[in-house]
mmCIF file of C-alpha atoms in Angstrom:
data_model
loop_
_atom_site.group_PDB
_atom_site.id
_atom_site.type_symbol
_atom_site.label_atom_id
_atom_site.label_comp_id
_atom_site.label_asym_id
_atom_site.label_seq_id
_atom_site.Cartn_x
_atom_site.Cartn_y
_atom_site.Cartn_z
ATOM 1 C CA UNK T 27 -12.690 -26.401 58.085
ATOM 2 C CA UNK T 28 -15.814 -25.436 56.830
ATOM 3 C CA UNK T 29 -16.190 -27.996 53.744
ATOM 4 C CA UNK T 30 -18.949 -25.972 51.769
ATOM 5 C CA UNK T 31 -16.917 -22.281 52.456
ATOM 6 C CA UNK T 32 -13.563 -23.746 51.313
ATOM 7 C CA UNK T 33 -15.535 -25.520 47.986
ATOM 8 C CA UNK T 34 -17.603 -22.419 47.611
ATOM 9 C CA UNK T 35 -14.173 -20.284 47.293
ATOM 10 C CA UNK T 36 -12.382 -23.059 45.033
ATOM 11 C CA UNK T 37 -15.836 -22.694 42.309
ATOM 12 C CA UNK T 38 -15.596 -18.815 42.544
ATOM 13 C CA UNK T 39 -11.527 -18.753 41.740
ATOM 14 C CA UNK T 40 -12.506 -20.999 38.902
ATOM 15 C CA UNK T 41 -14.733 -19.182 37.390
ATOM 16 C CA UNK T 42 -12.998 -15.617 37.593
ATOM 17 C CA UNK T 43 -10.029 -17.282 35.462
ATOM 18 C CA UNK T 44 -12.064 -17.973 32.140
ATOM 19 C CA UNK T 45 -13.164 -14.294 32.219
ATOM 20 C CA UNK T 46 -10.000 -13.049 33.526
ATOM 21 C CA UNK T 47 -8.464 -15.283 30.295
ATOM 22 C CA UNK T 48 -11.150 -13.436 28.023
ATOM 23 C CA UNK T 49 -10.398 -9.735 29.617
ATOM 24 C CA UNK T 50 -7.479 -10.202 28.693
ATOM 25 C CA UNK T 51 -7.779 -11.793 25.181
ATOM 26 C CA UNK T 52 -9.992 -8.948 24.439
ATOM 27 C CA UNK T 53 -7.340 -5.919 25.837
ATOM 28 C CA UNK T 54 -4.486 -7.619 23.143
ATOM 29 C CA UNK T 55 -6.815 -7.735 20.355
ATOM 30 C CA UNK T 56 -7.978 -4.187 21.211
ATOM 31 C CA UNK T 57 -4.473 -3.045 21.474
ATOM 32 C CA UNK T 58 -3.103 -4.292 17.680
ATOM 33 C CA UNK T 59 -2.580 -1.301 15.410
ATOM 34 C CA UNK T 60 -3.351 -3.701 12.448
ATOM 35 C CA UNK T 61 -5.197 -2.785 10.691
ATOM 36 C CA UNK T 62 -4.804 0.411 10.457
ATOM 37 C CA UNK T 63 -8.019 1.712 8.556
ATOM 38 C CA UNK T 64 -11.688 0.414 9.971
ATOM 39 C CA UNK T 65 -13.194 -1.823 7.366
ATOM 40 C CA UNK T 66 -11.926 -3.278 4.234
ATOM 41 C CA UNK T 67 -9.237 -1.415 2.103
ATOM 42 C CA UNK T 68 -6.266 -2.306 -0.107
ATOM 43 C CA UNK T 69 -3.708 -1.279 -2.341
ATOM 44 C CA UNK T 70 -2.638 1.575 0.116
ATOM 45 C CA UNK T 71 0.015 3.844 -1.089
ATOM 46 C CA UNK T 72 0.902 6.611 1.165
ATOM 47 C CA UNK T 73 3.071 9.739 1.381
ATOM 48 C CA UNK T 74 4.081 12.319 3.664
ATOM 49 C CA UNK T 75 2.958 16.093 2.677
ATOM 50 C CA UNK T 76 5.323 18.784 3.038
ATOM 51 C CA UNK T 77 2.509 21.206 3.668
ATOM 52 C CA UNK T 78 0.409 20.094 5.987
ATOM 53 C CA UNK T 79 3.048 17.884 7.918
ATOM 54 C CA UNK T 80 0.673 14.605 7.893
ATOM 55 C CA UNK T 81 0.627 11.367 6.184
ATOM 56 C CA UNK T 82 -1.873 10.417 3.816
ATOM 57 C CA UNK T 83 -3.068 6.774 2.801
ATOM 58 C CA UNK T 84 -4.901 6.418 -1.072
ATOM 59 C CA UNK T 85 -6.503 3.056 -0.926
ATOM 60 C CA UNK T 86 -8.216 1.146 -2.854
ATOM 61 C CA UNK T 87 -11.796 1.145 -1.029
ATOM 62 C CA UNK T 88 -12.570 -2.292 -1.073
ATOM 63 C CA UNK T 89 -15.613 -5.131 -0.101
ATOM 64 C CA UNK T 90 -17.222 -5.095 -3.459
ATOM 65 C CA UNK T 91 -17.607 -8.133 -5.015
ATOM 66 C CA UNK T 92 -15.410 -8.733 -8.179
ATOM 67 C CA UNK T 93 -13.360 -5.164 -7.207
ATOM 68 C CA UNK T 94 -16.717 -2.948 -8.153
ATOM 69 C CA UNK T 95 -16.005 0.078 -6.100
ATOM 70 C CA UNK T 96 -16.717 3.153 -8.422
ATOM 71 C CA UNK T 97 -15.143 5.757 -5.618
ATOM 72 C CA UNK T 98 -11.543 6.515 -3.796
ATOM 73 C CA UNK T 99 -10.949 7.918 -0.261
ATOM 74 C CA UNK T 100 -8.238 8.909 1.644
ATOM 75 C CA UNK T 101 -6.931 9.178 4.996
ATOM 76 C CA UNK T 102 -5.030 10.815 7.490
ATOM 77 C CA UNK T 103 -2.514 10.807 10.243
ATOM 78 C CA UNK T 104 0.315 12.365 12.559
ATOM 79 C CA UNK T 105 1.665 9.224 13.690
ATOM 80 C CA UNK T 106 0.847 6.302 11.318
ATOM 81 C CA UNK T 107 -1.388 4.592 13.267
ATOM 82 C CA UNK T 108 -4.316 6.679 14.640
ATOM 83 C CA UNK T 109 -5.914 7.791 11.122
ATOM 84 C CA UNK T 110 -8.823 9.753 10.248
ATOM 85 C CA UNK T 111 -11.501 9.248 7.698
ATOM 86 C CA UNK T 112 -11.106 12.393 5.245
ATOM 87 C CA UNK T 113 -14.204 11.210 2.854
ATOM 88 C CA UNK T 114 -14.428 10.770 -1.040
ATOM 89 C CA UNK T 115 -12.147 12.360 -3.255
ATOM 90 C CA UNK T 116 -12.431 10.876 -6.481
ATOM 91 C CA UNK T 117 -16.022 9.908 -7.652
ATOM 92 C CA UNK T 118 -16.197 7.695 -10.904
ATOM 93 C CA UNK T 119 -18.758 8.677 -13.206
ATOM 94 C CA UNK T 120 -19.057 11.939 -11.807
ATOM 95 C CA UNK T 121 -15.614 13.329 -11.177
ATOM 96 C CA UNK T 122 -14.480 11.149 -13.641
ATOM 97 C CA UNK T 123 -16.447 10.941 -17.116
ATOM 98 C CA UNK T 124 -14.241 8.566 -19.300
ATOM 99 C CA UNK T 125 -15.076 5.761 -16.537
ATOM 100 C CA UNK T 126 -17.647 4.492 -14.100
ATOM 101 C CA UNK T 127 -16.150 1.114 -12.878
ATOM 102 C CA UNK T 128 -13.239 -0.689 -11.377
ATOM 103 C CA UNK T 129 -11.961 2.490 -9.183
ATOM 104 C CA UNK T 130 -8.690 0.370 -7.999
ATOM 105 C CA UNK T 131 -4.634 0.965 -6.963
ATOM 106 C CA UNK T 132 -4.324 4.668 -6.647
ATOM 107 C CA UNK T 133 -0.772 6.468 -5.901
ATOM 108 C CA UNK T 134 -0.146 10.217 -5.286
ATOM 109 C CA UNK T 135 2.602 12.674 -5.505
ATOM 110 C CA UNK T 136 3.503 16.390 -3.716
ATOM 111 C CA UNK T 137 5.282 18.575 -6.128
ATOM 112 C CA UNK T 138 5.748 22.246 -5.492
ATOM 113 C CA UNK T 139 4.751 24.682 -9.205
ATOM 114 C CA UNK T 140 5.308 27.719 -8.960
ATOM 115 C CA UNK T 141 6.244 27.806 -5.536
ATOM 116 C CA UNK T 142 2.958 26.540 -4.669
ATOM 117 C CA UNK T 143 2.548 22.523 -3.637
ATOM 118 C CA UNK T 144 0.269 20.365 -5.979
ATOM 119 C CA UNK T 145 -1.039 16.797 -5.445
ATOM 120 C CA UNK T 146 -0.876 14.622 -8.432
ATOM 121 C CA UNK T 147 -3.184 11.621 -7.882
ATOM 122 C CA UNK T 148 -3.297 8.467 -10.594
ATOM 123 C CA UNK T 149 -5.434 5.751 -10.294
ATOM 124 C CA UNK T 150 -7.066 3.163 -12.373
ATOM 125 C CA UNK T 151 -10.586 3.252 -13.888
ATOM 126 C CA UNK T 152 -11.884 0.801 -16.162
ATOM 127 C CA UNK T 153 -8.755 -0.927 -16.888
ATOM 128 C CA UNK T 154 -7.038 2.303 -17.506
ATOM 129 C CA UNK T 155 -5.227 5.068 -15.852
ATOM 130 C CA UNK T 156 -6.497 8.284 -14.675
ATOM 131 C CA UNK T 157 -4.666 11.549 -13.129
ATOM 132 C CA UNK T 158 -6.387 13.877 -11.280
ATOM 133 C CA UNK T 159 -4.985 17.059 -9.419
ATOM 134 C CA UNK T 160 -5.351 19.105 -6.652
ATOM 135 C CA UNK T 161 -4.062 21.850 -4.022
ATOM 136 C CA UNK T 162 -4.501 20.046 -1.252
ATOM 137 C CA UNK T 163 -3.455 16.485 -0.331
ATOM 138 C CA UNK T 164 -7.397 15.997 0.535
ATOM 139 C CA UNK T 165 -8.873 17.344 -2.638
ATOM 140 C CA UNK T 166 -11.577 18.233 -4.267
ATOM 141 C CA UNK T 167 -9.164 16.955 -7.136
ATOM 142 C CA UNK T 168 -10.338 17.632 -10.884
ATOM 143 C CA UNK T 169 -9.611 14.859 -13.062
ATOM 144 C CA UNK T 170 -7.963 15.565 -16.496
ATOM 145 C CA UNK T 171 -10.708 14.683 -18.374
ATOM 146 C CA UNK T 172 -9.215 11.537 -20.352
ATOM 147 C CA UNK T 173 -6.933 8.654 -19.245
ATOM 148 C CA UNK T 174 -3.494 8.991 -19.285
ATOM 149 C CA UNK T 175 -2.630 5.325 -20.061
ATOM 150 C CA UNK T 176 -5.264 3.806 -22.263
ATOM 151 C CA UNK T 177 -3.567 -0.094 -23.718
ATOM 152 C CA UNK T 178 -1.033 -2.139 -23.354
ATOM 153 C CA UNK T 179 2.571 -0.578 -24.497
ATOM 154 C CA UNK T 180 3.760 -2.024 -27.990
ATOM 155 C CA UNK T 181 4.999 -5.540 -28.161
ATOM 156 C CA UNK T 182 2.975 -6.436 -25.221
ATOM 157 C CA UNK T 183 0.166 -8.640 -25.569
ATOM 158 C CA UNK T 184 -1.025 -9.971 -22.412
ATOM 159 C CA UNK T 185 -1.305 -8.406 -19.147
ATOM 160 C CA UNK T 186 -3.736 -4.987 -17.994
ATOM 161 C CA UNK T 187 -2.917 -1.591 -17.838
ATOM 162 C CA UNK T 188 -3.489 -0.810 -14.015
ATOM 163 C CA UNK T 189 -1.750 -0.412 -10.838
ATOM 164 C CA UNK T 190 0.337 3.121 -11.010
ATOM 165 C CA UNK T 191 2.810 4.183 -9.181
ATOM 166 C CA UNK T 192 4.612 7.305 -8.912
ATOM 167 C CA UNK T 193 8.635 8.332 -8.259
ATOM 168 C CA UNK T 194 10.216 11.409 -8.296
ATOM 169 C CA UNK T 195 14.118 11.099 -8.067
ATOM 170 C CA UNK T 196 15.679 12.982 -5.384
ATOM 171 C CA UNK T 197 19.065 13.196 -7.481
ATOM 172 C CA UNK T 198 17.376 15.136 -10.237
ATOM 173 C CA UNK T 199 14.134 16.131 -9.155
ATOM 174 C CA UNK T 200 12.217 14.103 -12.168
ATOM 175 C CA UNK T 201 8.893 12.015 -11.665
ATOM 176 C CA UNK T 202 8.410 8.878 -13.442
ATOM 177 C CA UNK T 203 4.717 6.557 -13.769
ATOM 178 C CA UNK T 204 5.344 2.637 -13.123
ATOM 179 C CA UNK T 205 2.855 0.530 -14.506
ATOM 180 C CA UNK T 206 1.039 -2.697 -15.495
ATOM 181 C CA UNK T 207 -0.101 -6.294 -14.581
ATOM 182 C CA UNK T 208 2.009 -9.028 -16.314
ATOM 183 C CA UNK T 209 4.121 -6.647 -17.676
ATOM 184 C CA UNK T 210 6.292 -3.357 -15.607
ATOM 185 C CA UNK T 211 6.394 -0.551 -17.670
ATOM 186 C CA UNK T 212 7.683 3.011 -16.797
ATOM 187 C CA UNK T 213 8.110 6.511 -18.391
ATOM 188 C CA UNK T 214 9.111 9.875 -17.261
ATOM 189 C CA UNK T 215 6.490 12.461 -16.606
ATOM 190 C CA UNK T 216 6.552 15.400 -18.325
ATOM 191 C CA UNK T 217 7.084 18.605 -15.866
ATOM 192 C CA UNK T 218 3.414 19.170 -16.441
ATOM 193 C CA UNK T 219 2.813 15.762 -14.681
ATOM 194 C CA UNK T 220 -0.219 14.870 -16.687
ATOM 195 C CA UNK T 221 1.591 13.655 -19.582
ATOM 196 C CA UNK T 222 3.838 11.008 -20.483
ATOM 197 C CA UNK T 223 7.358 11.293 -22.135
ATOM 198 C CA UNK T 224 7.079 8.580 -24.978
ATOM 199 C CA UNK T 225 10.155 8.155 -25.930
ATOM 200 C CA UNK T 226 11.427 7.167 -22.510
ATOM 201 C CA UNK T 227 8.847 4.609 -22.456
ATOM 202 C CA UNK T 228 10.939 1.357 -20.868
ATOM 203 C CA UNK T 229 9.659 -2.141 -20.516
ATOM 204 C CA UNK T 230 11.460 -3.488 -17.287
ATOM 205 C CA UNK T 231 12.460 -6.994 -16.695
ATOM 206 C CA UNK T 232 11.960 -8.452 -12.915
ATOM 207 C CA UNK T 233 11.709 -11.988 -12.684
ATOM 208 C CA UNK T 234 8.868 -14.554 -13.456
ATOM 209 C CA UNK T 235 7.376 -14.062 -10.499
ATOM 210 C CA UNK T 236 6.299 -10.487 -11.186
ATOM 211 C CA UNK T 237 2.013 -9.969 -11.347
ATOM 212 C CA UNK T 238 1.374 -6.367 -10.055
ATOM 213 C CA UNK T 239 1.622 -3.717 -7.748
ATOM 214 C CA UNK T 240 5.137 -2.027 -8.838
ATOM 215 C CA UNK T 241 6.434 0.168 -6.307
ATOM 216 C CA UNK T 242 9.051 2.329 -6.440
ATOM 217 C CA UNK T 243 12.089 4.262 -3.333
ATOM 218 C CA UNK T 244 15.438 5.545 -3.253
ATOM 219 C CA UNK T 245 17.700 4.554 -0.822
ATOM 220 C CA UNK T 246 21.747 5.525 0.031
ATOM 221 C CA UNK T 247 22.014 5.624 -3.813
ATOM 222 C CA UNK T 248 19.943 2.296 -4.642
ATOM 223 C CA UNK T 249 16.986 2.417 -6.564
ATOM 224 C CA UNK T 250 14.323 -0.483 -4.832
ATOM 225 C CA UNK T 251 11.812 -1.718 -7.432
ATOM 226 C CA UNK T 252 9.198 -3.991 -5.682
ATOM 227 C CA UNK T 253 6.280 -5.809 -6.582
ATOM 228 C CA UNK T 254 3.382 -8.305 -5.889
ATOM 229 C CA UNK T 255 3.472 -11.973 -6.802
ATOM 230 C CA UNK T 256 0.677 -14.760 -7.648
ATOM 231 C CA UNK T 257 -2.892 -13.154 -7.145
ATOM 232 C CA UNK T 258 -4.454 -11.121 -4.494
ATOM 233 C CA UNK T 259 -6.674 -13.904 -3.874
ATOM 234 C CA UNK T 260 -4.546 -16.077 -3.273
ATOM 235 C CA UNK T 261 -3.231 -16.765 0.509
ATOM 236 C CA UNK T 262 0.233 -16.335 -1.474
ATOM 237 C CA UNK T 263 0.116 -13.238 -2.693
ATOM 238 C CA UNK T 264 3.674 -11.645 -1.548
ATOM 239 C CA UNK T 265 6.265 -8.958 -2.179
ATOM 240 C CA UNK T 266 9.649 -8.945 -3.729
ATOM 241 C CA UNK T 267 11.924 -7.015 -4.828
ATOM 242 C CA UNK T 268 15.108 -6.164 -7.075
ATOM 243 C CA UNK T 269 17.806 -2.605 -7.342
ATOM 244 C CA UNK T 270 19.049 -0.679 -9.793
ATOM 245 C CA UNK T 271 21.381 2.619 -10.158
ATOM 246 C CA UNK T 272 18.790 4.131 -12.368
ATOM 247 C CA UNK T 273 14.609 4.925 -12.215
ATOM 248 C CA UNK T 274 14.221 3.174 -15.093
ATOM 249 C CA UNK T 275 17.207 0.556 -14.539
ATOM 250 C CA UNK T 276 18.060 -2.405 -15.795
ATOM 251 C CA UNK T 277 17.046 -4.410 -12.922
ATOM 252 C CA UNK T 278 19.153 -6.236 -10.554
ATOM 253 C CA UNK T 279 17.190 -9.588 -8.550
ATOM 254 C CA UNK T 280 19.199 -10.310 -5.293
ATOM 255 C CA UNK T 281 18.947 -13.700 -4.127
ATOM 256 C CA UNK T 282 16.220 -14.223 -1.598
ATOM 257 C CA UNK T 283 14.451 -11.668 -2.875
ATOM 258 C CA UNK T 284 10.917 -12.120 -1.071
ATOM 259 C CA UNK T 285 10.631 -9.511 1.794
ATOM 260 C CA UNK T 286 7.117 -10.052 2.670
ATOM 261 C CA UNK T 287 4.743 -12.873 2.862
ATOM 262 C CA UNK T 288 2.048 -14.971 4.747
ATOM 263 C CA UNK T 289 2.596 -16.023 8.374
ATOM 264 C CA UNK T 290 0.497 -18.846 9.184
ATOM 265 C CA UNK T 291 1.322 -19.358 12.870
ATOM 266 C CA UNK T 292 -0.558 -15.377 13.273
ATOM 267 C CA UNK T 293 -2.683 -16.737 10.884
ATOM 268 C CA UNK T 294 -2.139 -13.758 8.580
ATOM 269 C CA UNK T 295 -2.529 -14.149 5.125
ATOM 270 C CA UNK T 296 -2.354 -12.555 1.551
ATOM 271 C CA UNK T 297 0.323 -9.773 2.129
ATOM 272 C CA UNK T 298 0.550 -7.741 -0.685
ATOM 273 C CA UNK T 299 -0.268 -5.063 -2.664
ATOM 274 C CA UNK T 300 1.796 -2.295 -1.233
ATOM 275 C CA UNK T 301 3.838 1.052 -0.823
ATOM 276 C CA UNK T 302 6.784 2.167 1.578
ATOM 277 C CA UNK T 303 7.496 5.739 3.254
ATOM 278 C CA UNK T 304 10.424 6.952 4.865
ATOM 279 C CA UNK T 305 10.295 9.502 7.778
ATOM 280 C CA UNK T 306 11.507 12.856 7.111
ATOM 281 C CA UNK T 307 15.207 13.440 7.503
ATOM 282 C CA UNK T 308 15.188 10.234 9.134
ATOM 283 C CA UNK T 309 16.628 6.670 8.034
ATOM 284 C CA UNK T 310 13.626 4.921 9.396
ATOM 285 C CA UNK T 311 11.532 2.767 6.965
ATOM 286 C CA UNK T 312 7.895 1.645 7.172
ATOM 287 C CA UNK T 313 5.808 -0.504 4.438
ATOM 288 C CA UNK T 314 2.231 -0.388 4.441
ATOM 289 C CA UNK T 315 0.368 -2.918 2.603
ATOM 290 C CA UNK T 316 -2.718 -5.404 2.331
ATOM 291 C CA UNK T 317 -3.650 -8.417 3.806
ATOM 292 C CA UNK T 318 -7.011 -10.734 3.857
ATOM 293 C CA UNK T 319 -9.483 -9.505 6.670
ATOM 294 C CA UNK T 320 -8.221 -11.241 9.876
ATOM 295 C CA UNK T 321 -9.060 -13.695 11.061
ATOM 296 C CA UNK T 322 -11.468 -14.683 8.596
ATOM 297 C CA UNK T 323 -10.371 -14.079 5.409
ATOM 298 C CA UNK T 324 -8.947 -17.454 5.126
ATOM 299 C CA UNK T 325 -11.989 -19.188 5.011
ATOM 300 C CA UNK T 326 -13.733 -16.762 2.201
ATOM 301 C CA UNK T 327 -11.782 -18.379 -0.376
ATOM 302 C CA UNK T 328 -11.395 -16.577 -3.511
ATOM 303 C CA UNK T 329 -13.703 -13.821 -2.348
ATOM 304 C CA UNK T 330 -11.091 -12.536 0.287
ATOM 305 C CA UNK T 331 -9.056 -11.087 -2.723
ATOM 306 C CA UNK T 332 -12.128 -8.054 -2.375
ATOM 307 C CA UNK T 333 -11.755 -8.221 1.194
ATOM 308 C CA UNK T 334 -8.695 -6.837 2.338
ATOM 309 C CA UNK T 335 -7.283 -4.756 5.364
ATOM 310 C CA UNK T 336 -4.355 -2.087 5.727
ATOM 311 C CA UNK T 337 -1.555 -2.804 7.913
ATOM 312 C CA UNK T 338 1.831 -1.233 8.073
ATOM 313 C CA UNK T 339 4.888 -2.978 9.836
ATOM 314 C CA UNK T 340 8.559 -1.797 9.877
ATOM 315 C CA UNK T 341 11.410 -1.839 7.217
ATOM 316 C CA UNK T 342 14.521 -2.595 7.941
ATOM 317 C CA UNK T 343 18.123 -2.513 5.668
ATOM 318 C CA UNK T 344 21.474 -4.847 6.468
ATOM 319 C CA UNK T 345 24.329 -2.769 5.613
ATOM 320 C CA UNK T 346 25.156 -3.825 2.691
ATOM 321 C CA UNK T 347 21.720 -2.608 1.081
ATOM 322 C CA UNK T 348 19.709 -5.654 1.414
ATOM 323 C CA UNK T 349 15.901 -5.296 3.040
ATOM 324 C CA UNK T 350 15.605 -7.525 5.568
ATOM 325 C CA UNK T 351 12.963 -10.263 5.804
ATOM 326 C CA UNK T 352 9.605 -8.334 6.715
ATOM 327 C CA UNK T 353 7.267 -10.419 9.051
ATOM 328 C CA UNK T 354 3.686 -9.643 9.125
ATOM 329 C CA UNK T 355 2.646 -8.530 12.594
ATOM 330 C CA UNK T 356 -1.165 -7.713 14.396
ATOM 331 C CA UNK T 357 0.485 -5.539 17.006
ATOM 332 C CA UNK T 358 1.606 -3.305 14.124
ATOM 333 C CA UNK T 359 3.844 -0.414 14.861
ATOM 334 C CA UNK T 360 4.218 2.217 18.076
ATOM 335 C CA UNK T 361 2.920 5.668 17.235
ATOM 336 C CA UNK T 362 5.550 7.861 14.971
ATOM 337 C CA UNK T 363 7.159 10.691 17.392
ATOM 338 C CA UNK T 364 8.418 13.635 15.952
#
């Protein structure tokens, strides 16, 4: 044998494995749906519109340092995981002249006036919330012209008035506005949508580990409240959740109520902050929600709280009502067929 041939063959084997290893490293990061949006986003509620037969993802647009964005976006899809970039739909201090600052936590909701569909969009501004509306899940959308939510509800001392979210029952057909950090508050919209009913104004009781981030389904008669604990900046910022047999309850806290959290062997971190959509006419479940930027959010400390990703990963019932334990995935979910 030919000593130099054979070594000569051995050397070029070894070397074709590292970059075969790397190839192929490169092809599974490549193929992760997680995150769903390019660049840094949070807070992501999402619905599916009736009239245009997409889904639509209101984030939070996020990388500002201390939460400074001033402007909103939103996105769409046919499948929930190629999405497209549909620009700026809310400007602060221009669209909206009550507030310049803190443009955070948006939700939306399709109702049909007159015949006609109508997107209702609230979102926080300066510590308050803000409803905007449109005819067209995209915009332009013309702000009211003064917060809808301005302080704390009575008897509440601590805690911010941010993070909306928006229900409307399928039983009766009525919308109700979920609110508040430290504290869950709720009231039913008035058919008008931009104003509150005040005397159905409830103050809900989840458990102590409640922060932020209420959200709001119905479900084979359950009500599912659900909710963010500890702070986004913290690695341990997670959902849970409770029931009731009403939108604006009393509560009911299962045991082993945490559905969502960290998974540190993916090295995936700070999964909150988030919404859930079912398919039409379909029992099939999907929550999409934030996480720190992967894989190096861990390592900004506190300042990964402003830099967050959108992910969505599958939802899943037992029979008897409960959700099941969510885990955190970077492959994401296959694309939605109709």
């Amino acid at each position: 044998m030919n000593f130099k041939c054979y070594s000569s063959r051995v050397g070029a084997v070894l070397l074709a494995i590292p970059m075969l290893f790397v190839q192929t490293v490169v092809a599974q990061i490549k193929n992760n749906a997680n995150p769903v949006l390019t660049g840094h986003y949070a807070d992501p509620d999402i619905i599916y519109s009736n009239k245009t037969k997409r889904y639509y993802i209101y984030p939070t647009t996020d990388g500002f340092k201390n939460w400074t964005g001033n402007y909103f976006k939103v996105f769409s899809s046919k499948d929930l995981v190629s999405w497209k970039d549909e620009g700026t739909i809310l400007q602060l201090g221009k669209d909206v002249t009550w507030a310049d600052r803190n443009a955070w936590a948006p939700c939306i909701a399709e109702k049909k006036v007159n015949g006609k569909y109508k997107y209702f969009y609230y979102f926080t501004a300066a510590l308050k919330i803000g409803v905007a509306v449109s005819d067209s899940p995209t915009g332009p959308f013309i702000d009211s012209g003064k917060p809808l939510v301005d302080q704390r509800p009575a008897g509440i001392t601590k805690g911010l008035t941010i993070d909306p979210d928006v229900f409307t029952d399928p039983k009766t057909g009525k919308s109700y506005l979920y609110w508040g950090n430290g504290f869950m508050a709720a009231a039913e919209l008035n058919e008008d949508m931009v104003s509150l009913k005040s005397e159905t104004l409830t103050i809900l009781k989840p458990d102590n580990t409640f922060r932020e981030g209420t959200n709001v389904f119905y479900r084979n008669g359950i009500y599912y409240f659900s909710w963010s604990e500890n702070d986004t900046r913290s690695p341990d910022y997670r959902v849970r959740y409770a029931t009731a047999s009403a939108p604006l309850g009393a509560l009911t806290i299962p045991n082993n109520n945490l559905i969502l959290a960290k998974d540190t062997v993916q090295g995936i971190y700070g999964t909150g902050h988030h919404s859930v959509i079912q398919l039409p006419k379909k029992d099939e479940w999907y929550i999409v929600y934030h996480r720190f930027e992967f894989p190096n959010g861990i390592k900004m400390g506190r300042d990964a709280g402003y830099n967050r990703e959108v992910c969505i990963d599958r939802m899943e019932f037992e029979s008897d009502g409960r959700i099941r334990k969510i885990i955190p995935t970077l492959k994401g979910i296959n694309p939605i067929k109709k």
